[in-house]
PDB file of C-alpha atoms in Angstrom:
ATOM      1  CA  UNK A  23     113.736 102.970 110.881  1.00 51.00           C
ATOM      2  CA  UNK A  24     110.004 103.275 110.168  1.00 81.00           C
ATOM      3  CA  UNK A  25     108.047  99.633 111.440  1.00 95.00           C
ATOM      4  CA  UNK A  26     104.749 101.489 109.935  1.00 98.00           C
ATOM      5  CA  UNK A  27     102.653  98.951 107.843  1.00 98.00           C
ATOM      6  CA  UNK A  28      99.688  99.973 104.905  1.00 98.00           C
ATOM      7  CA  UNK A  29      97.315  97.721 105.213  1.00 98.00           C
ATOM      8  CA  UNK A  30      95.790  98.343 102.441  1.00 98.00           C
ATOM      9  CA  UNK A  31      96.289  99.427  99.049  1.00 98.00           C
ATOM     10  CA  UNK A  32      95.654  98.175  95.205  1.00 98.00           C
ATOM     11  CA  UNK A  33      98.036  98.019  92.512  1.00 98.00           C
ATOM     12  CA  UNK A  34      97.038  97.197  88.944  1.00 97.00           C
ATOM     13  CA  UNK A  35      97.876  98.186  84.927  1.00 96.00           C
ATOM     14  CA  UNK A  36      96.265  98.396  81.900  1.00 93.00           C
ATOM     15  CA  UNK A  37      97.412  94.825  81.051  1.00 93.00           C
ATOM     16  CA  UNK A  38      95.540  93.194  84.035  1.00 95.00           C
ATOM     17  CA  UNK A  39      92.245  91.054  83.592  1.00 91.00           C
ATOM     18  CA  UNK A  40      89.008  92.438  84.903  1.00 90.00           C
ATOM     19  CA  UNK A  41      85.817  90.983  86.198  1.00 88.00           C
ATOM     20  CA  UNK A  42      83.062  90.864  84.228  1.00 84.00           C
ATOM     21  CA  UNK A  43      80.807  93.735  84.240  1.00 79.00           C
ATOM     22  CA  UNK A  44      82.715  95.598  86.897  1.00 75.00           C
ATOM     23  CA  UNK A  45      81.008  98.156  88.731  1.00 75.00           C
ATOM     24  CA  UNK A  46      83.687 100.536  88.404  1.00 77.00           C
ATOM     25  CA  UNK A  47      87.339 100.439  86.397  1.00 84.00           C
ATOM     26  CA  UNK A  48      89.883 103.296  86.482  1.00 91.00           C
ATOM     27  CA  UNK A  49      90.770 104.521  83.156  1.00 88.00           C
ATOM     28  CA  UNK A  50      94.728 104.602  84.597  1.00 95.00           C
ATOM     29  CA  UNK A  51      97.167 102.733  85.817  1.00 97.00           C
ATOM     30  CA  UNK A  52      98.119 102.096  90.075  1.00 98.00           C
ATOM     31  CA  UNK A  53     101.505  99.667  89.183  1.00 98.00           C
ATOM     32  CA  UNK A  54     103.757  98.389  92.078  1.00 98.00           C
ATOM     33  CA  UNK A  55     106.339 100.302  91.649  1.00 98.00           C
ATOM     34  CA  UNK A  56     104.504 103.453  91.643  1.00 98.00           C
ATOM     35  CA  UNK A  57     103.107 102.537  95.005  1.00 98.00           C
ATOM     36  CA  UNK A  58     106.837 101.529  96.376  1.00 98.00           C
ATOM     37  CA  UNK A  59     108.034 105.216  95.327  1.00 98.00           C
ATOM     38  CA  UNK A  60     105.178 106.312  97.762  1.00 98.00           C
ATOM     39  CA  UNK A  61     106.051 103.747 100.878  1.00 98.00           C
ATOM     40  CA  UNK A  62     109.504 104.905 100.338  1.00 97.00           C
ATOM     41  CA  UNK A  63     108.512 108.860 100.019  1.00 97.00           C
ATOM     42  CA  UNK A  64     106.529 108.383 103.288  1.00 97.00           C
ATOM     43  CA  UNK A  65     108.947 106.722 105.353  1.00 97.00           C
ATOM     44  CA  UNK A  66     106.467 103.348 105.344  1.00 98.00           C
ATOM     45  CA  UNK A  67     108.128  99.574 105.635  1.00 98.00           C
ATOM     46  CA  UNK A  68     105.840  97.426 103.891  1.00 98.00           C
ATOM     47  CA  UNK A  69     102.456  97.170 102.646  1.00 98.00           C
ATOM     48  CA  UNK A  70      99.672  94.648 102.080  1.00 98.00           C
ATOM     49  CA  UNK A  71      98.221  94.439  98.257  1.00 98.00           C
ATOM     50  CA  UNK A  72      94.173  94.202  98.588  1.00 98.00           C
ATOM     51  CA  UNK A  73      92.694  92.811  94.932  1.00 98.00           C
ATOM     52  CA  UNK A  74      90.699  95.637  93.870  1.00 95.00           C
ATOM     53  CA  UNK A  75      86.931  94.758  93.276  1.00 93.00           C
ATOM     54  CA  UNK A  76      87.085  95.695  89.472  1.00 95.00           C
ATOM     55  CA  UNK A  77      89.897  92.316  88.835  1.00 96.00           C
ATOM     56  CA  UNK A  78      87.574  89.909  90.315  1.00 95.00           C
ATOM     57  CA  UNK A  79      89.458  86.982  90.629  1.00 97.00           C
ATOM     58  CA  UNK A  80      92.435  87.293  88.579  1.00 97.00           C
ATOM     59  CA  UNK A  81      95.257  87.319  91.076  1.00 98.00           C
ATOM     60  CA  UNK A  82      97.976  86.886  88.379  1.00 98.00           C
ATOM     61  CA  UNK A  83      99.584  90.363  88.700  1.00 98.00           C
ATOM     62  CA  UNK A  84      99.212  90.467  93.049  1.00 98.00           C
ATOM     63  CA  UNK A  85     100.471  87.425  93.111  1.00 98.00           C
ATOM     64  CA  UNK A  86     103.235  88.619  90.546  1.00 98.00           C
ATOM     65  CA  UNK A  87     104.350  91.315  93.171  1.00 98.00           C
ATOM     66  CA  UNK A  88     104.641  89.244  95.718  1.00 98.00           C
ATOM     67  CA  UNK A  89     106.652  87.128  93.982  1.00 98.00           C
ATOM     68  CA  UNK A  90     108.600  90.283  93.383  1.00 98.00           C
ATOM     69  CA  UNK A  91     108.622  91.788  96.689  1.00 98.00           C
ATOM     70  CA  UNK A  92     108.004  88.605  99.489  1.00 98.00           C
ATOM     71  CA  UNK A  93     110.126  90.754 102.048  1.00 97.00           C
ATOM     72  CA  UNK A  94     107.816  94.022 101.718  1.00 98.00           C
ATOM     73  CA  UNK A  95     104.604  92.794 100.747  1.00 98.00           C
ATOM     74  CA  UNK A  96     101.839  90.413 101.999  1.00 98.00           C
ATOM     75  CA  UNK A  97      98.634  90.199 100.326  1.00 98.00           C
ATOM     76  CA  UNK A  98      94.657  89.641 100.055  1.00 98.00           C
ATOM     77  CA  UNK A  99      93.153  87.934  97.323  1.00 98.00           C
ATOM     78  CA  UNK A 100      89.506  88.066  95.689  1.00 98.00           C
ATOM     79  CA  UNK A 101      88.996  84.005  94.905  1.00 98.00           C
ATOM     80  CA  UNK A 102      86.269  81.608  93.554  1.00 97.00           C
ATOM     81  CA  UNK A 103      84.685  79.072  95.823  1.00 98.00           C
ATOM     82  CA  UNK A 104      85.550  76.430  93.832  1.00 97.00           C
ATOM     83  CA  UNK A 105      89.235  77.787  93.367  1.00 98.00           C
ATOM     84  CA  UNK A 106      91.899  74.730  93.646  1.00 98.00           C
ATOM     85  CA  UNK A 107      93.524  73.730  96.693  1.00 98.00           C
ATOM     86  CA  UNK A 108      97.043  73.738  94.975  1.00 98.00           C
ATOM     87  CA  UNK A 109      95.982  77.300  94.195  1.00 98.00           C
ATOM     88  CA  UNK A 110      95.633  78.247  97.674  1.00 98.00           C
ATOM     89  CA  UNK A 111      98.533  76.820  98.600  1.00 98.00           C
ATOM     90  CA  UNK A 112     100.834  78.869  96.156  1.00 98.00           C
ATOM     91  CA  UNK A 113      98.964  81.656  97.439  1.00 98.00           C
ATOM     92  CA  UNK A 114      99.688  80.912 101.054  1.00 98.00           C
ATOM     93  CA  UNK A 115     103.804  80.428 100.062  1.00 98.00           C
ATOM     94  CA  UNK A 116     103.581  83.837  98.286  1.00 98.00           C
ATOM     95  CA  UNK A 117     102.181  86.007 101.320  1.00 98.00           C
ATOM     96  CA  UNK A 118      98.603  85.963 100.836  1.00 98.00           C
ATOM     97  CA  UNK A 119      96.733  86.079 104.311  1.00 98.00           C
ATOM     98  CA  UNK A 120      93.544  86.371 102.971  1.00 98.00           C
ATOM     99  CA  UNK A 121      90.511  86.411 101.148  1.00 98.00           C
ATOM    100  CA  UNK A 122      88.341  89.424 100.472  1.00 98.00           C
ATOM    101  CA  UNK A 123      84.407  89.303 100.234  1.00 98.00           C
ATOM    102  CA  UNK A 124      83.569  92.304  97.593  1.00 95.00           C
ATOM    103  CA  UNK A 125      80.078  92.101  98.889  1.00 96.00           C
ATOM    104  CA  UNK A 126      78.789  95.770  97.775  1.00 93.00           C
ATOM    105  CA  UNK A 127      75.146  95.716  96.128  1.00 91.00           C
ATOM    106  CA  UNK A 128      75.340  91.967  96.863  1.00 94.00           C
ATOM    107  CA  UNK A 129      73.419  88.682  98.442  1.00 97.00           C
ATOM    108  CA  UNK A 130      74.787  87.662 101.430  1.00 97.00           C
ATOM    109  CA  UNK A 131      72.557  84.602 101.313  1.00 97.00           C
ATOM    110  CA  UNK A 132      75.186  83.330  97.963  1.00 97.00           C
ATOM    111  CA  UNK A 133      77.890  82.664 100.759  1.00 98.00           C
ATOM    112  CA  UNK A 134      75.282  79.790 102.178  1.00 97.00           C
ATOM    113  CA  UNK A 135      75.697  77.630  99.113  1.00 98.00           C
ATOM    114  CA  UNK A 136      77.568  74.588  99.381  1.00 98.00           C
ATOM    115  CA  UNK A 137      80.896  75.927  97.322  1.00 98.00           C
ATOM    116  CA  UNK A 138      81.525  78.733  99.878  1.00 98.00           C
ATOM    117  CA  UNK A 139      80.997  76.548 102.636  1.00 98.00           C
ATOM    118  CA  UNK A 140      83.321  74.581 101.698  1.00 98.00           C
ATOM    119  CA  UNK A 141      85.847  77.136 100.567  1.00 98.00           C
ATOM    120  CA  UNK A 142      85.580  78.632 104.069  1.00 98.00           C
ATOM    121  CA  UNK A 143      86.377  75.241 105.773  1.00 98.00           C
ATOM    122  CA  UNK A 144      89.260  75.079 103.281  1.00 98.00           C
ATOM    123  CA  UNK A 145      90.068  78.729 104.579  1.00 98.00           C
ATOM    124  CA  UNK A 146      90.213  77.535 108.214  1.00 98.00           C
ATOM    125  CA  UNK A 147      92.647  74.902 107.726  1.00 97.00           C
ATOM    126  CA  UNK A 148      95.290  77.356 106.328  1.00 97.00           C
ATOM    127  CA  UNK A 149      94.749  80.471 109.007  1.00 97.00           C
ATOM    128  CA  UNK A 150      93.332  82.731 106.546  1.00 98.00           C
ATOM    129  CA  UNK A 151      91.206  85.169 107.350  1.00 98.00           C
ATOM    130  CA  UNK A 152      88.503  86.748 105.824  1.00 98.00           C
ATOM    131  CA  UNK A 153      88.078  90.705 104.914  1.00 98.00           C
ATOM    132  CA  UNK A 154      84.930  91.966 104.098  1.00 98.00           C
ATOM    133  CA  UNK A 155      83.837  94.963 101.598  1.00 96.00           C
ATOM    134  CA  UNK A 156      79.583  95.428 102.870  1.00 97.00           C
ATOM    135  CA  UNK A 157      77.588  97.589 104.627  1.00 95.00           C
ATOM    136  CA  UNK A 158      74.713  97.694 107.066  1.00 96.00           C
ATOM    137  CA  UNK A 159      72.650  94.649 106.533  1.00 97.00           C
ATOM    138  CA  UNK A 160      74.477  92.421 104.585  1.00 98.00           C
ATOM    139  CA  UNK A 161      77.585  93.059 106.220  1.00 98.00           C
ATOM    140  CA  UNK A 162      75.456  92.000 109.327  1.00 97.00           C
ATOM    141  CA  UNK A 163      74.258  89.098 107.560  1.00 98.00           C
ATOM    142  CA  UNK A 164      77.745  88.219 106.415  1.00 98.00           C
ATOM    143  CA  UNK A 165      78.782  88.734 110.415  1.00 97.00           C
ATOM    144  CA  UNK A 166      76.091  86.229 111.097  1.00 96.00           C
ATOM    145  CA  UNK A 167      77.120  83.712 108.706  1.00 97.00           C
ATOM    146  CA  UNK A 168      80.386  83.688 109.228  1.00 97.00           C
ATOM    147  CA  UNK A 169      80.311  83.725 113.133  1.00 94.00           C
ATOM    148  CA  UNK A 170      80.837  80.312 114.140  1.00 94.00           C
ATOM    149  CA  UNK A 171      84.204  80.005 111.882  1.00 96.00           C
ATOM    150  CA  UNK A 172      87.077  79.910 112.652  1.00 95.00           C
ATOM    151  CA  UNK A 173      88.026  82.718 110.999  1.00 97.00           C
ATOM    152  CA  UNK A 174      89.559  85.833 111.849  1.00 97.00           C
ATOM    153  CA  UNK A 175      87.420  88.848 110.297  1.00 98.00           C
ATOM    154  CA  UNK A 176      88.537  91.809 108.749  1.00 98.00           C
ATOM    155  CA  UNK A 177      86.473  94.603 108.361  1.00 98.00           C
ATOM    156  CA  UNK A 178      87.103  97.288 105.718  1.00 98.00           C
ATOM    157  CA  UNK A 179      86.688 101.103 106.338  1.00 98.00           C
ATOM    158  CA  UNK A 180      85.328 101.044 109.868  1.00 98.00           C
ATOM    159  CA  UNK A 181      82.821  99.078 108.661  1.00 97.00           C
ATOM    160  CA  UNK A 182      81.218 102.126 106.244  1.00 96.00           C
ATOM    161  CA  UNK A 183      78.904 103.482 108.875  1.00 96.00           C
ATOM    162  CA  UNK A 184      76.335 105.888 108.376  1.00 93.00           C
ATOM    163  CA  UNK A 185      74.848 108.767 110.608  1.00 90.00           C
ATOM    164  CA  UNK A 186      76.322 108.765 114.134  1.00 91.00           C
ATOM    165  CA  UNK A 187      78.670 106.743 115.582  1.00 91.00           C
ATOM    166  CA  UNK A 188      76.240 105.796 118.526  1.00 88.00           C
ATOM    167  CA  UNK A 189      73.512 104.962 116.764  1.00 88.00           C
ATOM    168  CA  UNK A 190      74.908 102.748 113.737  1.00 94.00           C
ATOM    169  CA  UNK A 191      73.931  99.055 113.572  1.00 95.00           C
ATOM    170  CA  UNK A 192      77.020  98.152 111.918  1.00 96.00           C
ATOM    171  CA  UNK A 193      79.075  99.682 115.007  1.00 96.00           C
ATOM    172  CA  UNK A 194      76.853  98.584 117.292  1.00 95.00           C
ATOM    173  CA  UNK A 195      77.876  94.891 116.366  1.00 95.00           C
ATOM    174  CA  UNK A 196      81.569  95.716 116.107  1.00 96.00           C
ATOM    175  CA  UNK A 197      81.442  97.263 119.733  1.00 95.00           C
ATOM    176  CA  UNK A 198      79.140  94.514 121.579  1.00 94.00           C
ATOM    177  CA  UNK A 199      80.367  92.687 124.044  1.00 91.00           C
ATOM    178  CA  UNK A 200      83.342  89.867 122.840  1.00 86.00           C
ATOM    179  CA  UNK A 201      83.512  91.406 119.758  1.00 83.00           C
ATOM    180  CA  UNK A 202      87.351  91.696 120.477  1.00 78.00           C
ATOM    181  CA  UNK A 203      88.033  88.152 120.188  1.00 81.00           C
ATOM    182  CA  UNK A 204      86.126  87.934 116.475  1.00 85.00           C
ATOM    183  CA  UNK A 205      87.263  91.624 114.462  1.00 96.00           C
ATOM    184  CA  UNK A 206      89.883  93.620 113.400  1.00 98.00           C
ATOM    185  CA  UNK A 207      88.715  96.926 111.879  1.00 98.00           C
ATOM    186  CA  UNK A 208      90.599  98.977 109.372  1.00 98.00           C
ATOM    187  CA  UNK A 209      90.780 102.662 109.837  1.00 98.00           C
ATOM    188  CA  UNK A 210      91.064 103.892 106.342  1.00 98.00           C
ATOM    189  CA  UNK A 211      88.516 105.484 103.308  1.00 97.00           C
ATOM    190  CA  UNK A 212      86.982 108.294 105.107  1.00 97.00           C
ATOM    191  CA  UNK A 213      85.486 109.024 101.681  1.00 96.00           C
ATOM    192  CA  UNK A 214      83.675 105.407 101.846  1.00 95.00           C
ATOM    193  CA  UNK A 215      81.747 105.851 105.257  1.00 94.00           C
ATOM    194  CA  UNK A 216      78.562 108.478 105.574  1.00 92.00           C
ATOM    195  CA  UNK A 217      79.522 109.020 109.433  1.00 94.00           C
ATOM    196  CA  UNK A 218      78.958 112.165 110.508  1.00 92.00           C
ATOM    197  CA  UNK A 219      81.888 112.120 112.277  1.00 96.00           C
ATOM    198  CA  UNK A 220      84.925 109.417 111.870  1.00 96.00           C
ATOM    199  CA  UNK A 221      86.733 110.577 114.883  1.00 97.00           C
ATOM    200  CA  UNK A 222      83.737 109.534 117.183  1.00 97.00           C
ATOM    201  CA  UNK A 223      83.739 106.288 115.307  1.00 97.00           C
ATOM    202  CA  UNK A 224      87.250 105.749 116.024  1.00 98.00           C
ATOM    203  CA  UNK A 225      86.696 106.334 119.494  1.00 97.00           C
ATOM    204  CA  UNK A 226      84.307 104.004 119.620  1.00 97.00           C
ATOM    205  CA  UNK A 227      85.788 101.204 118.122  1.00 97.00           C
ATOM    206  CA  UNK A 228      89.162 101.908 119.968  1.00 97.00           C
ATOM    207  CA  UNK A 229      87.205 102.056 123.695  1.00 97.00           C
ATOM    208  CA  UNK A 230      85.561  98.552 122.238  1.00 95.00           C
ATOM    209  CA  UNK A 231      88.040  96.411 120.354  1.00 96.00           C
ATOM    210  CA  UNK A 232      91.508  97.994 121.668  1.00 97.00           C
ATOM    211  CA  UNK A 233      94.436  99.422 119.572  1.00 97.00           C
ATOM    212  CA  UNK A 234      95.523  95.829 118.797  1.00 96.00           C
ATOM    213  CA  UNK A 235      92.267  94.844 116.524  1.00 97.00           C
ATOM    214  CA  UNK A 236      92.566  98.489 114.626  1.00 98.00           C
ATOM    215  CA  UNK A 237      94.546  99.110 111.354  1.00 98.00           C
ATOM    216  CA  UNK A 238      95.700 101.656 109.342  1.00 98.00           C
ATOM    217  CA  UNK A 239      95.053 101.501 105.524  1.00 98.00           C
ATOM    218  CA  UNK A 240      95.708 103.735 102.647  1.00 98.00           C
ATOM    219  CA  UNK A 241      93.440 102.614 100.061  1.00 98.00           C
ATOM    220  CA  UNK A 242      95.558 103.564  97.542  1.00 98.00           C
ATOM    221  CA  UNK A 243      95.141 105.024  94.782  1.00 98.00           C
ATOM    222  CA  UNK A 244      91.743 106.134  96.057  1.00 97.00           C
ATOM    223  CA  UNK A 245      89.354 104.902  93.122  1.00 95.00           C
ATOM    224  CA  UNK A 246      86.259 106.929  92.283  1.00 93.00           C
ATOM    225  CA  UNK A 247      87.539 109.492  95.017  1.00 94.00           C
ATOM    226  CA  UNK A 248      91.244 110.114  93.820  1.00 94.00           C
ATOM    227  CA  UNK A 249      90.971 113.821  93.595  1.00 92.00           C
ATOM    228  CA  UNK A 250      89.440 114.023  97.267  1.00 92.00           C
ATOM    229  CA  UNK A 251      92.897 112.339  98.900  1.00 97.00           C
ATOM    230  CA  UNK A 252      96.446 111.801  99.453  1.00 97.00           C
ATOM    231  CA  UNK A 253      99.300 110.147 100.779  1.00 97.00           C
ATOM    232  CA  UNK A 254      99.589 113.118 103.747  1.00 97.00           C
ATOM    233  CA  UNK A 255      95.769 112.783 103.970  1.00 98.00           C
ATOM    234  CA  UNK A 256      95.824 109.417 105.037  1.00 98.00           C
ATOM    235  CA  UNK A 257      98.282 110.091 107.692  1.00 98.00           C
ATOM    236  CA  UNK A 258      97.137 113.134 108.880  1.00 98.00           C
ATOM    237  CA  UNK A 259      93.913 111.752 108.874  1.00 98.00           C
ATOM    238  CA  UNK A 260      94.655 108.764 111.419  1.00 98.00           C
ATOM    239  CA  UNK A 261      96.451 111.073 113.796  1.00 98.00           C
ATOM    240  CA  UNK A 262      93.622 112.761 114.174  1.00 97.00           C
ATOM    241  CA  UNK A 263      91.006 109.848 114.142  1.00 98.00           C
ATOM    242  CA  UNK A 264      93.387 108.158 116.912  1.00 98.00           C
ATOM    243  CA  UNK A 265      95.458 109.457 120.634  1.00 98.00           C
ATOM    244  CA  UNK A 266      98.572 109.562 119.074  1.00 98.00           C
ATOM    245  CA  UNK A 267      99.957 107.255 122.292  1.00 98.00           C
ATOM    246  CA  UNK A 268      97.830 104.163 120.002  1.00 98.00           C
ATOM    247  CA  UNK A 269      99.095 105.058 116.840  1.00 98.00           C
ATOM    248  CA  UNK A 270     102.308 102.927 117.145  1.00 97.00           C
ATOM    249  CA  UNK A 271     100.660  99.934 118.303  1.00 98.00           C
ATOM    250  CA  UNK A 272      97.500 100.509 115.148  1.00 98.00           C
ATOM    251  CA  UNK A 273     100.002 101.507 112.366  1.00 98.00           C
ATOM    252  CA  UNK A 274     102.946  99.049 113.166  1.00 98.00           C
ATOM    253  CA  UNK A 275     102.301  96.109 115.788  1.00 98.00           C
ATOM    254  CA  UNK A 276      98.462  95.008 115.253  1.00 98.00           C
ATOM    255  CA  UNK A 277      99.473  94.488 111.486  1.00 98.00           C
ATOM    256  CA  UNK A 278     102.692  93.322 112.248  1.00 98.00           C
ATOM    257  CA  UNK A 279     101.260  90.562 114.269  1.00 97.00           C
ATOM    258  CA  UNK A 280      98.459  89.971 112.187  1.00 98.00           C
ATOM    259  CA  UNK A 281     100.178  89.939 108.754  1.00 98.00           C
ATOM    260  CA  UNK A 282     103.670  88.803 109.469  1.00 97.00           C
ATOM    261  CA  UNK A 283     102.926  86.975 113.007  1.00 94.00           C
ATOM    262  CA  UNK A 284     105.229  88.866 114.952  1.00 91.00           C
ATOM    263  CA  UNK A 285     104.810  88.074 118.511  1.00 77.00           C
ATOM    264  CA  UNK A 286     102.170  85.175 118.378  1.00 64.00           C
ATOM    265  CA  UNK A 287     102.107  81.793 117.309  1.00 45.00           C
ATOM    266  CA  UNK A 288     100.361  81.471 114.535  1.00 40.00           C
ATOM    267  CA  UNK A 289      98.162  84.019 112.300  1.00 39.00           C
ATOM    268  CA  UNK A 290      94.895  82.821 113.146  1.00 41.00           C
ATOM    269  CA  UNK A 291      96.065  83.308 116.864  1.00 39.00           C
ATOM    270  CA  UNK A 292      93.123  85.163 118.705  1.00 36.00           C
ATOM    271  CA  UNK A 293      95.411  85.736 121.990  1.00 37.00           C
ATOM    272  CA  UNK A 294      94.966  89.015 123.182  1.00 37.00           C
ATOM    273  CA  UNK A 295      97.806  90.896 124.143  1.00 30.00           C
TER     274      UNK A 295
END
């Protein structure tokens, strides 16, 4: 039976609330069980629901699949600093393992203001970690804020490097030394990066960080690039991004430990293995 976890993936409907002035919002519909077909299709065991950027904050319908689904699904949520504690902690029962930082055409100076410190001391107390959506220098900037928390980071699509994999800030901070006690890196979104070449990147980030801080995502349903990918694209694209000897430990045990805690102590557990 198939241990393979997505790690990331967005489900929504018509019916679900937006953020204001969203940068982007698919004229369609991406609902669970559309997305459970596919794990099913593809031989995948579970998956892990990422809030899309265009819902903002309203977690009502990933929470709602959780609910639905607690055996099969985990989550990341998009939430306000000042978001209530007894919110977090109905997250937290549901699956949620996260927060995500949609930090695209952003300030990364906002996360200094007194509500999001305080929201990521609130973070550390319940082992969440936090995924981040930026690029070059604000997702530096974000690094540097963030880097005396204790917080586990995520980093979405390799990072979205540009240019060459040796001569990319972004990967050049991913790769430095001890960088393998602080990230986990999701391999997923080719169509998100401007490397010239994502194998070379992988290669880099797997000599640097190990198969146990990599991921495999998805990003289903592909918004803005739908027509460009698939399903079999995804997975054909990580067997060739990765030796396929690492693929078992990047597609099923780093999640599995990560997400679920299988084999460690606790989810904010930084033991390497």
């Amino acid at each position: 039976m198939s241990r393979i976890i997505d790690t990331h993936a967005h489900v929504f409907t018509q019916h679900c609330r937006t953020a204001k002035n969203p940068r982007h919002r698919p004229h369609y519909e991406a609902p669970l069980e559309t997305y459970l077909d596919l794990l099913d299709r593809f031989g995948i065991a579970k998956g892990v629901l990422v809030q899309p950027s265009f819902l903002g904050t309203h977690n009502d319908y990933l929470m709602d699949c959780l609910r639905r689904y607690p055996d099969r699904l985990k989550g990341v949520a998009v939430v306000d600093p000042q978001v209530a504690d007894a919110t977090l902690d109905e997250m937290t029962t549901l699956g949620i393992r996260g927060t995500r930082l949609n930090w695209i055409g952003r300030d990364a100076e906002d996360l200094r203001s007194p509500e999001w410190t305080d929201l990521f001391s609130r973070l550390e107390t319940r082992g969440w970690h936090v995924e981040i959506q930026a690029e070059g220098s604000t997702l530096l900037a974000i690094l540097d804020l963030l880097a005396n928390r204790d917080l586990d980071l995520v980093i979405d699509h390799f990072g979205r490097p540009r240019g060459t994999a040796w001569r990319d800030p972004v990967l050049d901070r991913l790769c430095a030394p001890g960088a393998a006690q602080r990230y986990w890196v999701k391999c997923s979104a080719p169509y998100r990066s401007r490397a010239d070449d994502l194998q070379a990147v992988s290669k880099r980030l797997l000599d640097a960080l190990g198969p146990h801080r990599l991921m495999w995502g998805s990003d289903w349903p592909w918004t803005e690039h739908e027509h460009l990918y698939s399903f079999e694209k995804a997975l054909q694209d990580i067997e060739h991004w990765l030796p396929a000897a690492d693929l078992e430990q990047v597609m099923s045990d780093t999640p599995r430990r990560f997400y679920l805690g299988e084999g460690k102590s606790s989810v904010n557990s930084r033991e390497e293995v």
